[in-house]
Coordinates of C-alpha atoms in Angstrom, one line a residue:
X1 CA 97.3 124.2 101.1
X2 CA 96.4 122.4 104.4
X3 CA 97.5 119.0 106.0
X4 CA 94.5 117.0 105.1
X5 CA 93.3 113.1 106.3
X6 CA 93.0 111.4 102.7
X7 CA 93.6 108.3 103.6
X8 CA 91.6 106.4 106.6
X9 CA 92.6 104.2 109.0
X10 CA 91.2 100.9 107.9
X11 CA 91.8 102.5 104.2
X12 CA 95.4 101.9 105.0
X13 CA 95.0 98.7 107.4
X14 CA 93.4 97.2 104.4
X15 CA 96.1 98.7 101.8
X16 CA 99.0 97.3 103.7
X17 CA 97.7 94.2 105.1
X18 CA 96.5 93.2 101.2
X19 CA 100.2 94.2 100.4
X20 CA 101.4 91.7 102.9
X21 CA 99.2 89.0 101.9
X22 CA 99.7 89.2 98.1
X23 CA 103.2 89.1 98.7
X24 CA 102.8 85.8 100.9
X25 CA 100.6 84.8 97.6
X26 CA 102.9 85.5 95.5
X27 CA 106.2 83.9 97.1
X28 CA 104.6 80.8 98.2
X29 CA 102.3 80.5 94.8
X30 CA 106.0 80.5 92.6
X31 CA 107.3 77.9 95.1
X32 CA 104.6 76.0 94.4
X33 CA 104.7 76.2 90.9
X34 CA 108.2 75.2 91.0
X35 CA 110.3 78.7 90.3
X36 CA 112.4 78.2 93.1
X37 CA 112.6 76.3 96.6
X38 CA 112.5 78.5 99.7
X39 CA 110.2 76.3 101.6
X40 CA 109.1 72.9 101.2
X41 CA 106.2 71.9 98.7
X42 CA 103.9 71.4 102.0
X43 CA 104.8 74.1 103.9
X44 CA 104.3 76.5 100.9
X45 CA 100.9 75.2 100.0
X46 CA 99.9 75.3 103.5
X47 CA 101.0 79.2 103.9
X48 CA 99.4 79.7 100.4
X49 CA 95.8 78.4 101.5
X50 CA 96.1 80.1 105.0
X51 CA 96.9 84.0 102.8
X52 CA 94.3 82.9 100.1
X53 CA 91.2 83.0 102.6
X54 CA 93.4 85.6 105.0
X55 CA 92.8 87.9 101.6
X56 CA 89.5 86.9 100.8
X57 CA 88.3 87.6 104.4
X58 CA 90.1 91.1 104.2
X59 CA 88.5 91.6 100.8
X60 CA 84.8 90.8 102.3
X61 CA 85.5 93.6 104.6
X62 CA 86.6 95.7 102.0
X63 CA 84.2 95.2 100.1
X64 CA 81.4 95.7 103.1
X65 CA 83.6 99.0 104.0
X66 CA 84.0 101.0 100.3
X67 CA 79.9 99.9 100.0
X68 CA 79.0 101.5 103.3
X69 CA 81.2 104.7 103.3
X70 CA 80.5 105.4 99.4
X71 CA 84.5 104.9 98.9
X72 CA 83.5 103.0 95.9
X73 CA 83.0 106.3 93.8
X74 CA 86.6 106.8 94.2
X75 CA 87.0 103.8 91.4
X76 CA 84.2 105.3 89.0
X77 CA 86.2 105.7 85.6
X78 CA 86.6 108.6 83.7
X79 CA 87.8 110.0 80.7
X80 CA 88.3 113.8 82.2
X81 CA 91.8 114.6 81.9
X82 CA 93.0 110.8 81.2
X83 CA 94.8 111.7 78.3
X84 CA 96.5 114.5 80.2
X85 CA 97.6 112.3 83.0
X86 CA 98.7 109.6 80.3
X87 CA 101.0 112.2 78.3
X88 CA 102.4 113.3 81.8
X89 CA 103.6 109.9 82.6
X90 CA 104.9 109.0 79.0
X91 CA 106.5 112.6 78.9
X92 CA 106.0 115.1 81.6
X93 CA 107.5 113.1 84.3
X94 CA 110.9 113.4 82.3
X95 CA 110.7 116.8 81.7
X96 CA 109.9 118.0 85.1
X97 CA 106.4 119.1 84.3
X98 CA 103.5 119.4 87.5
X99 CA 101.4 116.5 87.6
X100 CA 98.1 117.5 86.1
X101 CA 95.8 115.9 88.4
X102 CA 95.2 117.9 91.9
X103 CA 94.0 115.3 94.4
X104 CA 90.9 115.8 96.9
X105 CA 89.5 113.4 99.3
X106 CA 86.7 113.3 97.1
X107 CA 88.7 112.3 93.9
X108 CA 91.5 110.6 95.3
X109 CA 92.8 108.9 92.4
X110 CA 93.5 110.2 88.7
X111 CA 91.9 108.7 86.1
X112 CA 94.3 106.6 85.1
X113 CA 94.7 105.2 88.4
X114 CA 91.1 105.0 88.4
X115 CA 91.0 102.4 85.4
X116 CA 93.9 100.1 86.6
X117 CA 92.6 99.6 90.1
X118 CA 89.3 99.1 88.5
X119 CA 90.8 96.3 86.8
X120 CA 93.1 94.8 88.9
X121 CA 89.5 94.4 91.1
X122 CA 87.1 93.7 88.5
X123 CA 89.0 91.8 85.8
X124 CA 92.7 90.2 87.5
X125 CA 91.0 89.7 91.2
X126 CA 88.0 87.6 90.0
X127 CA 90.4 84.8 87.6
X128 CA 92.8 84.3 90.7
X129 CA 90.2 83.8 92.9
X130 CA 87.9 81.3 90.6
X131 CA 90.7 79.8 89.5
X132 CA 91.8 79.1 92.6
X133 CA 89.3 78.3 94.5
X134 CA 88.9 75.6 91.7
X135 CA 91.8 74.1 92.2
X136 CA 91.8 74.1 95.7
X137 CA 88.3 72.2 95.4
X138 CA 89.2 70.0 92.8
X139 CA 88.6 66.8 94.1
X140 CA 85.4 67.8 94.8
X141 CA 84.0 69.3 91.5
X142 CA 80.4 68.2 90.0
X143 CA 80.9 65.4 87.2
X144 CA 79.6 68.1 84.7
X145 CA 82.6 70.9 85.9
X146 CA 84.9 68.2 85.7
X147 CA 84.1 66.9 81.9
X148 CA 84.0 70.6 80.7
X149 CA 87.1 71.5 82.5
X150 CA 90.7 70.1 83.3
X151 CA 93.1 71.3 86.2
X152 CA 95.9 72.3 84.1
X153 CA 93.8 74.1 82.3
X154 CA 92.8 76.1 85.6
X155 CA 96.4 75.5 87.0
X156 CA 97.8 77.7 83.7
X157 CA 95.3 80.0 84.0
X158 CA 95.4 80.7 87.7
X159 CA 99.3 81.5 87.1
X160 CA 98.9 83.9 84.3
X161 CA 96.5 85.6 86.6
X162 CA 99.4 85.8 89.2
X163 CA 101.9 87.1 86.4
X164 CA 99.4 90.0 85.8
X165 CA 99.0 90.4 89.3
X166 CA 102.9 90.8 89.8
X167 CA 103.0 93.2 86.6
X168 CA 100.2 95.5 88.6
X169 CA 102.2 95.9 92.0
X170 CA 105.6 96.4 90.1
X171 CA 103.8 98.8 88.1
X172 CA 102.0 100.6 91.6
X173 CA 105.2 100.5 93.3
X174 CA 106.8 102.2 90.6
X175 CA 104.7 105.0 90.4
X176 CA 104.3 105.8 93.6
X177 CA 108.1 106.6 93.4
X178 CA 107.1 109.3 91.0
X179 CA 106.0 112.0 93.5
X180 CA 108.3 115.3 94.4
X181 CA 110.6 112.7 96.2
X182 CA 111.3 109.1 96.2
X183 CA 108.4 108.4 99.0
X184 CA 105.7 111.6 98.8
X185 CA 103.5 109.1 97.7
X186 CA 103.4 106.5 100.3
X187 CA 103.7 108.7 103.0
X188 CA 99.6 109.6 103.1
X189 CA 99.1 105.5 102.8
X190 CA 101.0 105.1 106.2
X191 CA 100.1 108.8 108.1
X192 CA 96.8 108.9 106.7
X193 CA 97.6 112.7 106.0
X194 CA 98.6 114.8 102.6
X195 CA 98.7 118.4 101.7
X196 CA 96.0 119.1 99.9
X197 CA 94.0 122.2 98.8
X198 CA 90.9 121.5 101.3
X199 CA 90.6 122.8 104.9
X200 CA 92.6 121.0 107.5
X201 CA 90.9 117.9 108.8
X202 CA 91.1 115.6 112.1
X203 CA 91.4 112.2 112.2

């Protein structure tokens, strides 16, 4: 067992600066919609369009970055030892079993982290982003958009989008409260660094 880097540093830039902004997102998007008044109605919307292209900026990035490095196997799904991992957190957690999933800097995340992440980018990402994007352009939609589409149509499906988004990162934050204490598992996402079973590495 060796202190290893897992996580890199524009890894965790990106992790905690996407935090941040989905958070703005998500406080000034419910203001908007009308769950509560923190802000006014401009103010919000303005703060709300300035984290909407601050995230999709970051994401470009991202995406450039996990290309470039080959991060993006990381995400690959797999069905090798998901059932394992899936009976661990239904049952094992509760019964003080190990985790059966040994982390390398190859394989980063277990499977079943694997599949959420790979849908919280390839399935809830895309709808908040078109349907956003379509209602922040709506005054300026094509004649043939706008007489196959209405914008509470997009407005209802843009916040379903952002409840699904909320289930994920109460979900994430949850689970990253499983570990051998109460913050094992956000430690590596702010040092970089976890114990693995790898040789010792250098930033």
């Amino acid at each position: 067992m060796s202190r290893v880097l897992v996580y890199k540093r524009f890894e965790r830039f990106w992790h905690w600066f996407q935090a941040l902004l989905i958070f703005s997102l998500l406080i000034t998007g419910f203001e908007i919609h009308g769950s509560y008044s923190l802000l006014r109605f401009g103010d919000a919307t303005q703060l709300h369009t300035i984290a909407a292209w601050s995230l999709i900026v970051l994401w470009l990035f991202a995406i450039f970055w996990h290309i470039t490095t080959g991060e993006w196997r990381q995400y690959v799904p797999t069905s090798k030892g998901l059932f394992a991992v899936i009976h661990y957190y239904l049952i094992g957690t509760f019964t003080g079993a190990e985790h059966p999933y040994r982390k390398t800097t190859k394989a980063k995340h277990n499977p079943l982290q694997r599949l959420a992440y790979l849908f919280f980018k390839l399935v809830i990402s895309p709808i908040i982003w078109a349907s956003g994007l379509l209602y922040l352009f709506y005054n300026d939609w094509p004649a043939m958009l706008a007489g196959a589409l209405n914008l509470e149509t997009v407005a209802l499906v843009h916040t379903a989008a952002a409840f699904a988004m909320l289930v994920f990162i109460i979900a994430h934050v949850y689970m990253t409260t499983m570990g051998h204490t109460l913050t094992s598992h956000i430690k590596p996402m702010v040092t970089g660094y976890e114990d693995l079973d790898e040789p010792a590495s250098k930033s």
